[in-house]
């Protein structure tokens, strides 16, 4: 099991231990860990959205800076054309990789949701079967 699996935003033994240790050492650390456990799943989406926004902001700055100053050229037109084509191809590959990452994040989130649903259904089924097996109070606790 790797470190990211141990510190995922869920009620795992590692996160509970870190939360308790955080409260013992310095209470804001424990509170921060509790917030991570409860709201950590939302942080992944927030982080992805913030990274996308920052990437968009910086790419727009990069594009606007090219408009205001002359494009760097080597003096060799063939090389400059090839360089531009390669940079465009790389940008397209980056866009495809970002789309694939978003699709995988969605897939993994749905997979976790399906696993959680399966565990919940199993719990409810076991609980229902336990109630069906229980025919009333235990004999030693019955009132005369």
mmCIF file of N, CA and C in Angstrom:
data_model
loop_
_atom_site.group_PDB
_atom_site.id
_atom_site.type_symbol
_atom_site.label_atom_id
_atom_site.label_comp_id
_atom_site.label_asym_id
_atom_site.label_seq_id
_atom_site.Cartn_x
_atom_site.Cartn_y
_atom_site.Cartn_z
ATOM 1 N N UNK A 1 0.859 -1.170 0.000
ATOM 2 C CA UNK A 1 0.000 0.000 0.000
ATOM 3 C C UNK A 1 0.902 1.228 0.000
ATOM 4 N N UNK A 2 0.608 2.166 -0.858
ATOM 5 C CA UNK A 2 1.463 3.348 -0.937
ATOM 6 C C UNK A 2 0.954 4.445 -0.005
ATOM 7 N N UNK A 3 1.740 5.500 0.100
ATOM 8 C CA UNK A 3 1.435 6.575 1.041
ATOM 9 C C UNK A 3 0.147 7.298 0.679
ATOM 10 N N UNK A 4 -0.117 7.484 -0.621
ATOM 11 C CA UNK A 4 -1.321 8.210 -1.001
ATOM 12 C C UNK A 4 -2.570 7.435 -0.623
ATOM 13 N N UNK A 5 -2.500 6.106 -0.623
ATOM 14 C CA UNK A 5 -3.651 5.306 -0.211
ATOM 15 C C UNK A 5 -3.869 5.416 1.296
ATOM 16 N N UNK A 6 -2.801 5.576 2.067
ATOM 17 C CA UNK A 6 -2.935 5.707 3.507
ATOM 18 C C UNK A 6 -3.511 7.057 3.905
ATOM 19 N N UNK A 7 -3.195 8.099 3.144
ATOM 20 C CA UNK A 7 -3.623 9.446 3.514
ATOM 21 C C UNK A 7 -4.731 9.963 2.618
ATOM 22 N N UNK A 8 -5.550 9.080 2.099
ATOM 23 C CA UNK A 8 -6.677 9.548 1.302
ATOM 24 C C UNK A 8 -7.713 10.160 2.239
ATOM 25 N N UNK A 9 -8.543 11.054 1.729
ATOM 26 C CA UNK A 9 -9.517 11.724 2.605
ATOM 27 C C UNK A 9 -10.660 10.783 2.981
ATOM 28 N N UNK A 10 -10.397 9.913 3.922
ATOM 29 C CA UNK A 10 -11.373 8.934 4.354
ATOM 30 C C UNK A 10 -11.034 8.560 5.791
ATOM 31 N N UNK A 11 -11.895 7.827 6.448
ATOM 32 C CA UNK A 11 -11.674 7.432 7.830
ATOM 33 C C UNK A 11 -10.810 6.169 7.875
ATOM 34 N N UNK A 12 -9.537 6.310 7.567
ATOM 35 C CA UNK A 12 -8.605 5.195 7.630
ATOM 36 C C UNK A 12 -7.875 5.250 8.964
ATOM 37 N N UNK A 13 -7.274 4.142 9.391
ATOM 38 C CA UNK A 13 -6.526 4.184 10.659
ATOM 39 C C UNK A 13 -5.425 5.242 10.654
ATOM 40 N N UNK A 14 -4.770 5.426 9.513
ATOM 41 C CA UNK A 14 -3.693 6.417 9.446
ATOM 42 C C UNK A 14 -4.230 7.839 9.618
ATOM 43 N N UNK A 15 -5.336 8.167 8.963
ATOM 44 C CA UNK A 15 -5.866 9.527 9.089
ATOM 45 C C UNK A 15 -6.423 9.777 10.484
ATOM 46 N N UNK A 16 -7.037 8.760 11.073
ATOM 47 C CA UNK A 16 -7.554 8.917 12.441
ATOM 48 C C UNK A 16 -6.394 9.125 13.410
ATOM 49 N N UNK A 17 -5.331 8.326 13.245
ATOM 50 C CA UNK A 17 -4.164 8.476 14.117
ATOM 51 C C UNK A 17 -3.537 9.859 13.961
ATOM 52 N N UNK A 18 -3.419 10.339 12.732
ATOM 53 C CA UNK A 18 -2.861 11.677 12.513
ATOM 54 C C UNK A 18 -3.750 12.760 13.116
ATOM 55 N N UNK A 19 -5.063 12.567 13.030
ATOM 56 C CA UNK A 19 -5.975 13.549 13.603
ATOM 57 C C UNK A 19 -5.814 13.591 15.126
ATOM 58 N N UNK A 20 -5.798 12.426 15.762
ATOM 59 C CA UNK A 20 -5.643 12.374 17.219
ATOM 60 C C UNK A 20 -4.299 12.961 17.620
ATOM 61 N N UNK A 21 -3.249 12.578 16.913
ATOM 62 C CA UNK A 21 -1.921 13.116 17.203
ATOM 63 C C UNK A 21 -1.897 14.638 17.018
ATOM 64 N N UNK A 22 -2.584 15.114 15.985
ATOM 65 C CA UNK A 22 -2.656 16.553 15.761
ATOM 66 C C UNK A 22 -3.346 17.274 16.903
ATOM 67 N N UNK A 23 -4.449 16.690 17.419
ATOM 68 C CA UNK A 23 -5.128 17.314 18.555
ATOM 69 C C UNK A 23 -4.246 17.294 19.807
ATOM 70 N N UNK A 24 -3.467 16.228 19.987
ATOM 71 C CA UNK A 24 -2.602 16.133 21.167
ATOM 72 C C UNK A 24 -1.471 17.150 21.085
ATOM 73 N N UNK A 25 -0.837 17.255 19.914
ATOM 74 C CA UNK A 25 0.315 18.134 19.761
ATOM 75 C C UNK A 25 -0.098 19.604 19.714
ATOM 76 N N UNK A 26 -1.007 19.925 18.823
ATOM 77 C CA UNK A 26 -1.422 21.314 18.623
ATOM 78 C C UNK A 26 -2.805 21.268 18.002
ATOM 79 N N UNK A 27 -3.846 21.689 18.731
ATOM 80 C CA UNK A 27 -5.218 21.439 18.326
ATOM 81 C C UNK A 27 -5.561 21.908 16.912
ATOM 82 N N UNK A 28 -5.000 23.011 16.361
ATOM 83 C CA UNK A 28 -5.351 23.361 14.981
ATOM 84 C C UNK A 28 -4.913 22.297 13.959
ATOM 85 N N UNK A 29 -3.835 21.561 14.274
ATOM 86 C CA UNK A 29 -3.422 20.482 13.369
ATOM 87 C C UNK A 29 -4.465 19.374 13.338
ATOM 88 N N UNK A 30 -4.984 19.026 14.490
ATOM 89 C CA UNK A 30 -6.044 18.014 14.548
ATOM 90 C C UNK A 30 -7.294 18.479 13.835
ATOM 91 N N UNK A 31 -7.619 19.749 13.994
ATOM 92 C CA UNK A 31 -8.790 20.308 13.317
ATOM 93 C C UNK A 31 -8.593 20.314 11.802
ATOM 94 N N UNK A 32 -7.381 20.633 11.364
ATOM 95 C CA UNK A 32 -7.084 20.616 9.929
ATOM 96 C C UNK A 32 -7.201 19.197 9.375
ATOM 97 N N UNK A 33 -6.730 18.214 10.129
ATOM 98 C CA UNK A 33 -6.825 16.825 9.670
ATOM 99 C C UNK A 33 -8.278 16.378 9.634
ATOM 100 N N UNK A 34 -9.072 16.784 10.593
ATOM 101 C CA UNK A 34 -10.495 16.460 10.594
ATOM 102 C C UNK A 34 -11.172 17.065 9.362
ATOM 103 N N UNK A 35 -10.846 18.316 9.060
ATOM 104 C CA UNK A 35 -11.410 18.958 7.867
ATOM 105 C C UNK A 35 -10.979 18.217 6.605
ATOM 106 N N UNK A 36 -9.732 17.756 6.561
ATOM 107 C CA UNK A 36 -9.254 16.994 5.402
ATOM 108 C C UNK A 36 -10.026 15.691 5.261
ATOM 109 N N UNK A 37 -10.272 15.007 6.375
ATOM 110 C CA UNK A 37 -11.004 13.738 6.316
ATOM 111 C C UNK A 37 -12.425 13.978 5.810
ATOM 112 N N UNK A 38 -13.064 15.012 6.317
ATOM 113 C CA UNK A 38 -14.461 15.263 5.958
ATOM 114 C C UNK A 38 -14.599 15.876 4.564
ATOM 115 N N UNK A 39 -13.800 16.881 4.262
ATOM 116 C CA UNK A 39 -13.957 17.628 3.019
ATOM 117 C C UNK A 39 -12.874 17.329 1.991
ATOM 118 N N UNK A 40 -12.012 16.358 2.238
ATOM 119 C CA UNK A 40 -10.874 16.076 1.366
ATOM 120 C C UNK A 40 -11.262 15.690 -0.047
ATOM 121 N N UNK A 41 -12.372 14.987 -0.204
ATOM 122 C CA UNK A 41 -12.804 14.580 -1.545
ATOM 123 C C UNK A 41 -13.119 15.809 -2.400
ATOM 124 N N UNK A 42 -13.653 16.831 -1.771
ATOM 125 C CA UNK A 42 -13.939 18.067 -2.499
ATOM 126 C C UNK A 42 -12.661 18.818 -2.851
ATOM 127 N N UNK A 43 -11.599 18.611 -2.058
ATOM 128 C CA UNK A 43 -10.342 19.294 -2.325
ATOM 129 C C UNK A 43 -9.734 18.856 -3.658
ATOM 130 N N UNK A 44 -9.940 17.584 -4.037
ATOM 131 C CA UNK A 44 -9.397 17.108 -5.309
ATOM 132 C C UNK A 44 -9.999 17.893 -6.469
ATOM 133 N N UNK A 45 -11.317 18.071 -6.448
ATOM 134 C CA UNK A 45 -11.967 18.854 -7.486
ATOM 135 C C UNK A 45 -11.538 20.309 -7.444
ATOM 136 N N UNK A 46 -11.426 20.857 -6.234
ATOM 137 C CA UNK A 46 -10.989 22.237 -6.086
ATOM 138 C C UNK A 46 -9.573 22.407 -6.613
ATOM 139 N N UNK A 47 -8.696 21.457 -6.270
ATOM 140 C CA UNK A 47 -7.307 21.523 -6.727
ATOM 141 C C UNK A 47 -7.240 21.443 -8.250
ATOM 142 N N UNK A 48 -8.017 20.544 -8.832
ATOM 143 C CA UNK A 48 -8.030 20.400 -10.291
ATOM 144 C C UNK A 48 -8.554 21.684 -10.949
ATOM 145 N N UNK A 49 -9.630 22.240 -10.391
ATOM 146 C CA UNK A 49 -10.183 23.475 -10.940
ATOM 147 C C UNK A 49 -9.210 24.639 -10.788
ATOM 148 N N UNK A 50 -8.552 24.729 -9.637
ATOM 149 C CA UNK A 50 -7.586 25.809 -9.422
ATOM 150 C C UNK A 50 -6.393 25.669 -10.365
ATOM 151 N N UNK A 51 -5.922 24.440 -10.561
ATOM 152 C CA UNK A 51 -4.807 24.224 -11.488
ATOM 153 C C UNK A 51 -5.211 24.565 -12.920
ATOM 154 N N UNK A 52 -6.418 24.187 -13.306
ATOM 155 C CA UNK A 52 -6.890 24.516 -14.654
ATOM 156 C C UNK A 52 -7.008 26.027 -14.845
ATOM 157 N N UNK A 53 -7.532 26.702 -13.821
ATOM 158 C CA UNK A 53 -7.670 28.157 -13.918
ATOM 159 C C UNK A 53 -6.303 28.829 -13.999
ATOM 160 N N UNK A 54 -5.363 28.344 -13.178
ATOM 161 C CA UNK A 54 -4.014 28.923 -13.212
ATOM 162 C C UNK A 54 -3.345 28.639 -14.555
ATOM 163 N N UNK A 55 -3.519 27.412 -15.066
ATOM 164 C CA UNK A 55 -2.945 27.090 -16.374
ATOM 165 C C UNK A 55 -3.526 27.993 -17.459
ATOM 166 N N UNK A 56 -4.842 28.204 -17.397
ATOM 167 C CA UNK A 56 -5.483 29.073 -18.377
ATOM 168 C C UNK A 56 -4.999 30.509 -18.266
ATOM 169 N N UNK A 57 -4.839 30.975 -17.036
ATOM 170 C CA UNK A 57 -4.369 32.341 -16.817
ATOM 171 C C UNK A 57 -2.955 32.521 -17.352
ATOM 172 N N UNK A 58 -2.070 31.587 -17.003
ATOM 173 C CA UNK A 58 -0.690 31.721 -17.436
ATOM 174 C C UNK A 58 -0.526 31.486 -18.931
ATOM 175 N N UNK A 59 -1.340 30.591 -19.497
ATOM 176 C CA UNK A 59 -1.239 30.393 -20.949
ATOM 177 C C UNK A 59 -1.750 31.628 -21.685
ATOM 178 N N UNK A 60 -2.778 32.286 -21.134
ATOM 179 C CA UNK A 60 -3.250 33.518 -21.774
ATOM 180 C C UNK A 60 -2.205 34.621 -21.631
ATOM 181 N N UNK A 61 -1.506 34.662 -20.498
ATOM 182 C CA UNK A 61 -0.425 35.640 -20.327
ATOM 183 C C UNK A 61 0.702 35.352 -21.309
ATOM 184 N N UNK A 62 0.990 34.067 -21.482
ATOM 185 C CA UNK A 62 2.059 33.692 -22.400
ATOM 186 C C UNK A 62 1.681 34.082 -23.837
ATOM 187 N N UNK A 63 0.411 33.841 -24.190
ATOM 188 C CA UNK A 63 -0.030 34.226 -25.534
ATOM 189 C C UNK A 63 -0.039 35.742 -25.712
ATOM 190 N N UNK A 64 -0.489 36.460 -24.675
ATOM 191 C CA UNK A 64 -0.537 37.918 -24.808
ATOM 192 C C UNK A 64 0.869 38.508 -24.834
ATOM 193 N N UNK A 65 1.807 37.880 -24.128
ATOM 194 C CA UNK A 65 3.172 38.408 -24.155
ATOM 195 C C UNK A 65 3.782 38.223 -25.539
ATOM 196 N N UNK A 66 3.372 37.175 -26.254
ATOM 197 C CA UNK A 66 3.878 36.984 -27.614
ATOM 198 C C UNK A 66 3.330 38.056 -28.552
ATOM 199 N N UNK A 67 2.143 38.552 -28.255
ATOM 200 C CA UNK A 67 1.561 39.579 -29.117
ATOM 201 C C UNK A 67 2.281 40.913 -28.963
ATOM 202 N N UNK A 68 2.771 41.188 -27.749
ATOM 203 C CA UNK A 68 3.365 42.492 -27.487
ATOM 204 C C UNK A 68 4.852 42.574 -27.840
ATOM 205 N N UNK A 69 5.513 41.450 -27.908
ATOM 206 C CA UNK A 69 6.927 41.494 -28.294
ATOM 207 C C UNK A 69 7.120 40.577 -29.488
ATOM 208 N N UNK A 70 8.066 40.855 -30.297
ATOM 209 C CA UNK A 70 8.252 40.026 -31.472
ATOM 210 C C UNK A 70 8.602 38.596 -31.084
ATOM 211 N N UNK A 71 8.097 37.635 -31.855
ATOM 212 C CA UNK A 71 8.344 36.221 -31.625
ATOM 213 C C UNK A 71 9.824 35.926 -31.820
ATOM 214 N N UNK A 72 10.380 35.138 -30.933
ATOM 215 C CA UNK A 72 11.795 34.789 -31.027
ATOM 216 C C UNK A 72 12.038 34.009 -32.319
ATOM 217 N N UNK A 73 12.953 34.457 -33.083
ATOM 218 C CA UNK A 73 13.306 33.752 -34.327
ATOM 219 C C UNK A 73 14.802 33.517 -34.342
ATOM 220 N N UNK A 74 15.166 32.464 -35.056
ATOM 221 C CA UNK A 74 16.584 32.136 -35.182
ATOM 222 C C UNK A 74 17.168 32.726 -36.451
ATOM 223 N N UNK A 75 16.317 33.185 -37.340
ATOM 224 C CA UNK A 75 16.775 33.675 -38.630
ATOM 225 C C UNK A 75 16.624 32.615 -39.715
ATOM 226 N N UNK A 76 16.414 31.357 -39.304
ATOM 227 C CA UNK A 76 16.212 30.268 -40.251
ATOM 228 C C UNK A 76 14.714 29.998 -40.314
ATOM 229 N N UNK A 77 14.093 30.339 -41.431
ATOM 230 C CA UNK A 77 12.646 30.233 -41.574
ATOM 231 C C UNK A 77 12.184 28.781 -41.453
ATOM 232 N N UNK A 78 12.915 27.851 -42.051
ATOM 233 C CA UNK A 78 12.530 26.441 -41.986
ATOM 234 C C UNK A 78 12.540 25.944 -40.541
ATOM 235 N N UNK A 79 13.575 26.287 -39.793
ATOM 236 C CA UNK A 79 13.651 25.866 -38.391
ATOM 237 C C UNK A 79 12.537 26.506 -37.576
ATOM 238 N N UNK A 80 12.275 27.786 -37.793
ATOM 239 C CA UNK A 80 11.223 28.475 -37.057
ATOM 240 C C UNK A 80 9.851 27.857 -37.339
ATOM 241 N N UNK A 81 9.597 27.491 -38.610
ATOM 242 C CA UNK A 81 8.328 26.836 -38.960
ATOM 243 C C UNK A 81 8.218 25.476 -38.275
ATOM 244 N N UNK A 82 9.323 24.717 -38.301
ATOM 245 C CA UNK A 82 9.316 23.405 -37.662
ATOM 246 C C UNK A 82 9.098 23.548 -36.149
ATOM 247 N N UNK A 83 9.775 24.523 -35.546
ATOM 248 C CA UNK A 83 9.654 24.761 -34.107
ATOM 249 C C UNK A 83 8.217 25.118 -33.726
ATOM 250 N N UNK A 84 7.598 25.987 -34.514
ATOM 251 C CA UNK A 84 6.212 26.372 -34.246
ATOM 252 C C UNK A 84 5.283 25.180 -34.378
ATOM 253 N N UNK A 85 5.489 24.364 -35.426
ATOM 254 C CA UNK A 85 4.646 23.184 -35.614
ATOM 255 C C UNK A 85 4.808 22.211 -34.444
ATOM 256 N N UNK A 86 6.034 22.013 -33.964
ATOM 257 C CA UNK A 86 6.280 21.109 -32.841
ATOM 258 C C UNK A 86 5.640 21.643 -31.557
ATOM 259 N N UNK A 87 5.748 22.946 -31.327
ATOM 260 C CA UNK A 87 5.129 23.527 -30.133
ATOM 261 C C UNK A 87 3.605 23.397 -30.188
ATOM 262 N N UNK A 88 3.031 23.594 -31.363
ATOM 263 C CA UNK A 88 1.582 23.411 -31.517
ATOM 264 C C UNK A 88 1.192 21.960 -31.259
ATOM 265 N N UNK A 89 2.001 21.013 -31.770
ATOM 266 C CA UNK A 89 1.721 19.589 -31.570
ATOM 267 C C UNK A 89 1.808 19.244 -30.080
ATOM 268 N N UNK A 90 2.823 19.764 -29.406
ATOM 269 C CA UNK A 90 2.968 19.501 -27.976
ATOM 270 C C UNK A 90 1.795 20.085 -27.174
ATOM 271 N N UNK A 91 1.343 21.260 -27.554
ATOM 272 C CA UNK A 91 0.193 21.871 -26.876
ATOM 273 C C UNK A 91 -1.060 21.015 -27.062
ATOM 274 N N UNK A 92 -1.235 20.463 -28.257
ATOM 275 C CA UNK A 92 -2.367 19.573 -28.529
ATOM 276 C C UNK A 92 -2.254 18.299 -27.691
ATOM 277 N N UNK A 93 -1.054 17.750 -27.568
ATOM 278 C CA UNK A 93 -0.835 16.558 -26.737
ATOM 279 C C UNK A 93 -1.137 16.865 -25.272
ATOM 280 N N UNK A 94 -0.725 18.047 -24.818
ATOM 281 C CA UNK A 94 -1.012 18.448 -23.434
ATOM 282 C C UNK A 94 -2.519 18.532 -23.210
ATOM 283 N N UNK A 95 -3.226 19.087 -24.168
ATOM 284 C CA UNK A 95 -4.682 19.198 -24.045
ATOM 285 C C UNK A 95 -5.311 17.811 -23.967
ATOM 286 N N UNK A 96 -4.848 16.881 -24.826
ATOM 287 C CA UNK A 96 -5.384 15.511 -24.813
ATOM 288 C C UNK A 96 -5.090 14.822 -23.483
ATOM 289 N N UNK A 97 -3.874 15.000 -22.967
ATOM 290 C CA UNK A 97 -3.521 14.387 -21.685
ATOM 291 C C UNK A 97 -4.367 14.943 -20.547
ATOM 292 N N UNK A 98 -4.630 16.235 -20.572
ATOM 293 C CA UNK A 98 -5.484 16.826 -19.540
ATOM 294 C C UNK A 98 -6.892 16.263 -19.619
ATOM 295 N N UNK A 99 -7.413 16.085 -20.823
ATOM 296 C CA UNK A 99 -8.743 15.497 -20.986
ATOM 297 C C UNK A 99 -8.756 14.064 -20.475
ATOM 298 N N UNK A 100 -7.707 13.294 -20.806
ATOM 299 C CA UNK A 100 -7.631 11.906 -20.343
ATOM 300 C C UNK A 100 -7.530 11.843 -18.821
ATOM 301 N N UNK A 101 -6.779 12.771 -18.210
ATOM 302 C CA UNK A 101 -6.665 12.800 -16.759
ATOM 303 C C UNK A 101 -8.025 13.089 -16.116
ATOM 304 N N UNK A 102 -8.768 14.022 -16.689
ATOM 305 C CA UNK A 102 -10.088 14.343 -16.158
ATOM 306 C C UNK A 102 -11.029 13.159 -16.294
ATOM 307 N N UNK A 103 -10.965 12.454 -17.431
ATOM 308 C CA UNK A 103 -11.799 11.262 -17.610
ATOM 309 C C UNK A 103 -11.439 10.191 -16.582
ATOM 310 N N UNK A 104 -10.138 9.996 -16.349
ATOM 311 C CA UNK A 104 -9.727 8.989 -15.376
ATOM 312 C C UNK A 104 -10.152 9.386 -13.972
ATOM 313 N N UNK A 105 -10.037 10.666 -13.625
ATOM 314 C CA UNK A 105 -10.477 11.120 -12.308
ATOM 315 C C UNK A 105 -11.966 10.837 -12.112
ATOM 316 N N UNK A 106 -12.749 11.087 -13.150
ATOM 317 C CA UNK A 106 -14.182 10.811 -13.089
ATOM 318 C C UNK A 106 -14.420 9.318 -12.929
ATOM 319 N N UNK A 107 -13.690 8.508 -13.689
ATOM 320 C CA UNK A 107 -13.824 7.053 -13.615
ATOM 321 C C UNK A 107 -13.474 6.557 -12.214
ATOM 322 N N UNK A 108 -12.360 7.027 -11.662
ATOM 323 C CA UNK A 108 -11.934 6.585 -10.331
ATOM 324 C C UNK A 108 -12.941 7.019 -9.273
ATOM 325 N N UNK A 109 -13.492 8.215 -9.409
ATOM 326 C CA UNK A 109 -14.496 8.702 -8.460
ATOM 327 C C UNK A 109 -15.744 7.824 -8.522
ATOM 328 N N UNK A 110 -16.182 7.459 -9.725
ATOM 329 C CA UNK A 110 -17.361 6.601 -9.873
ATOM 330 C C UNK A 110 -17.074 5.192 -9.362
ATOM 331 N N UNK A 111 -15.844 4.726 -9.556
ATOM 332 C CA UNK A 111 -15.459 3.410 -9.050
ATOM 333 C C UNK A 111 -15.519 3.392 -7.526
ATOM 334 N N UNK A 112 -15.009 4.450 -6.885
ATOM 335 C CA UNK A 112 -15.089 4.543 -5.428
ATOM 336 C C UNK A 112 -16.537 4.613 -4.978
ATOM 337 N N UNK A 113 -17.352 5.361 -5.715
ATOM 338 C CA UNK A 113 -18.763 5.471 -5.361
ATOM 339 C C UNK A 113 -19.450 4.103 -5.470
ATOM 340 N N UNK A 114 -19.149 3.354 -6.530
ATOM 341 C CA UNK A 114 -19.747 2.027 -6.710
ATOM 342 C C UNK A 114 -19.306 1.083 -5.594
ATOM 343 N N UNK A 115 -18.039 1.159 -5.200
ATOM 344 C CA UNK A 115 -17.533 0.312 -4.109
ATOM 345 C C UNK A 115 -18.244 0.661 -2.810
ATOM 346 N N UNK A 116 -18.378 1.957 -2.551
ATOM 347 C CA UNK A 116 -19.076 2.385 -1.339
ATOM 348 C C UNK A 116 -20.532 1.920 -1.356
ATOM 349 N N UNK A 117 -21.178 2.022 -2.516
ATOM 350 C CA UNK A 117 -22.574 1.589 -2.630
ATOM 351 C C UNK A 117 -22.685 0.091 -2.386
ATOM 352 N N UNK A 118 -21.733 -0.683 -2.924
ATOM 353 C CA UNK A 118 -21.731 -2.122 -2.726
ATOM 354 C C UNK A 118 -21.564 -2.462 -1.249
ATOM 355 N N UNK A 119 -20.647 -1.783 -0.567
ATOM 356 C CA UNK A 119 -20.447 -2.025 0.861
ATOM 357 C C UNK A 119 -21.688 -1.644 1.658
ATOM 358 N N UNK A 120 -22.329 -0.556 1.301
ATOM 359 C CA UNK A 120 -23.539 -0.137 2.000
ATOM 360 C C UNK A 120 -24.662 -1.147 1.774
ATOM 361 N N UNK A 121 -24.820 -1.597 0.537
ATOM 362 C CA UNK A 121 -25.858 -2.595 0.239
ATOM 363 C C UNK A 121 -25.612 -3.887 1.025
ATOM 364 N N UNK A 122 -24.349 -4.310 1.102
ATOM 365 C CA UNK A 122 -24.014 -5.510 1.861
ATOM 366 C C UNK A 122 -24.347 -5.311 3.330
ATOM 367 N N UNK A 123 -24.026 -4.136 3.868
ATOM 368 C CA UNK A 123 -24.348 -3.830 5.266
ATOM 369 C C UNK A 123 -25.855 -3.907 5.502
ATOM 370 N N UNK A 124 -26.625 -3.288 4.631
ATOM 371 C CA UNK A 124 -28.084 -3.286 4.798
ATOM 372 C C UNK A 124 -28.637 -4.707 4.680
ATOM 373 N N UNK A 125 -28.101 -5.494 3.750
ATOM 374 C CA UNK A 125 -28.549 -6.878 3.577
ATOM 375 C C UNK A 125 -28.224 -7.699 4.829
ATOM 376 N N UNK A 126 -27.001 -7.534 5.370
ATOM 377 C CA UNK A 126 -26.619 -8.255 6.583
ATOM 378 C C UNK A 126 -27.461 -7.818 7.774
ATOM 379 N N UNK A 127 -27.729 -6.546 7.844
ATOM 380 C CA UNK A 127 -28.544 -6.017 8.938
ATOM 381 C C UNK A 127 -29.960 -6.567 8.869
ATOM 382 N N UNK A 128 -30.507 -6.625 7.654
ATOM 383 C CA UNK A 128 -31.856 -7.147 7.458
ATOM 384 C C UNK A 128 -31.900 -8.627 7.822
ATOM 385 N N UNK A 129 -30.879 -9.381 7.419
ATOM 386 C CA UNK A 129 -30.829 -10.810 7.750
ATOM 387 C C UNK A 129 -30.674 -11.018 9.249
ATOM 388 N N UNK A 130 -29.917 -10.159 9.912
ATOM 389 C CA UNK A 130 -29.741 -10.280 11.356
ATOM 390 C C UNK A 130 -31.051 -10.014 12.080
ATOM 391 N N UNK A 131 -31.824 -9.066 11.619
ATOM 392 C CA UNK A 131 -33.123 -8.781 12.238
ATOM 393 C C UNK A 131 -34.096 -9.927 12.001
ATOM 394 N N UNK A 132 -34.027 -10.544 10.827
ATOM 395 C CA UNK A 132 -34.911 -11.648 10.501
ATOM 396 C C UNK A 132 -34.596 -12.852 11.397
ATOM 397 N N UNK A 133 -33.317 -13.061 11.726
ATOM 398 C CA UNK A 133 -32.912 -14.170 12.583
ATOM 399 C C UNK A 133 -33.273 -13.912 14.040
ATOM 400 N N UNK A 134 -33.389 -12.659 14.410
ATOM 401 C CA UNK A 134 -33.688 -12.281 15.783
ATOM 402 C C UNK A 134 -35.196 -12.359 16.002
ATOM 403 N N UNK A 135 -35.657 -13.286 16.897
ATOM 404 C CA UNK A 135 -37.087 -13.458 17.129
ATOM 405 C C UNK A 135 -37.576 -12.747 18.387
ATOM 406 N N UNK A 136 -36.838 -11.808 18.847
ATOM 407 C CA UNK A 136 -37.242 -11.078 20.041
ATOM 408 C C UNK A 136 -36.071 -10.941 20.985
ATOM 409 N N UNK A 137 -36.352 -10.514 22.221
ATOM 410 C CA UNK A 137 -35.272 -10.318 23.175
ATOM 411 C C UNK A 137 -34.608 -11.661 23.529
ATOM 412 N N UNK A 138 -33.392 -11.587 23.945
ATOM 413 C CA UNK A 138 -32.643 -12.766 24.349
ATOM 414 C C UNK A 138 -33.287 -13.329 25.611
ATOM 415 N N UNK A 139 -33.290 -14.649 25.761
ATOM 416 C CA UNK A 139 -34.020 -15.327 26.838
ATOM 417 C C UNK A 139 -33.619 -14.819 28.221
ATOM 418 N N UNK A 140 -32.351 -14.560 28.467
ATOM 419 C CA UNK A 140 -31.914 -14.153 29.800
ATOM 420 C C UNK A 140 -32.371 -12.729 30.152
ATOM 421 N N UNK A 141 -32.789 -11.960 29.175
ATOM 422 C CA UNK A 141 -33.227 -10.590 29.431
ATOM 423 C C UNK A 141 -34.759 -10.456 29.386
ATOM 424 N N UNK A 142 -35.484 -11.555 29.186
ATOM 425 C CA UNK A 142 -36.947 -11.476 29.120
ATOM 426 C C UNK A 142 -37.513 -11.219 30.498
ATOM 427 N N UNK A 143 -38.569 -10.440 30.511
ATOM 428 C CA UNK A 143 -39.232 -10.162 31.791
ATOM 429 C C UNK A 143 -40.247 -11.266 32.066
ATOM 430 N N UNK A 144 -40.433 -11.682 33.329
ATOM 431 C CA UNK A 144 -41.369 -12.783 33.653
ATOM 432 C C UNK A 144 -42.802 -12.407 33.530
#
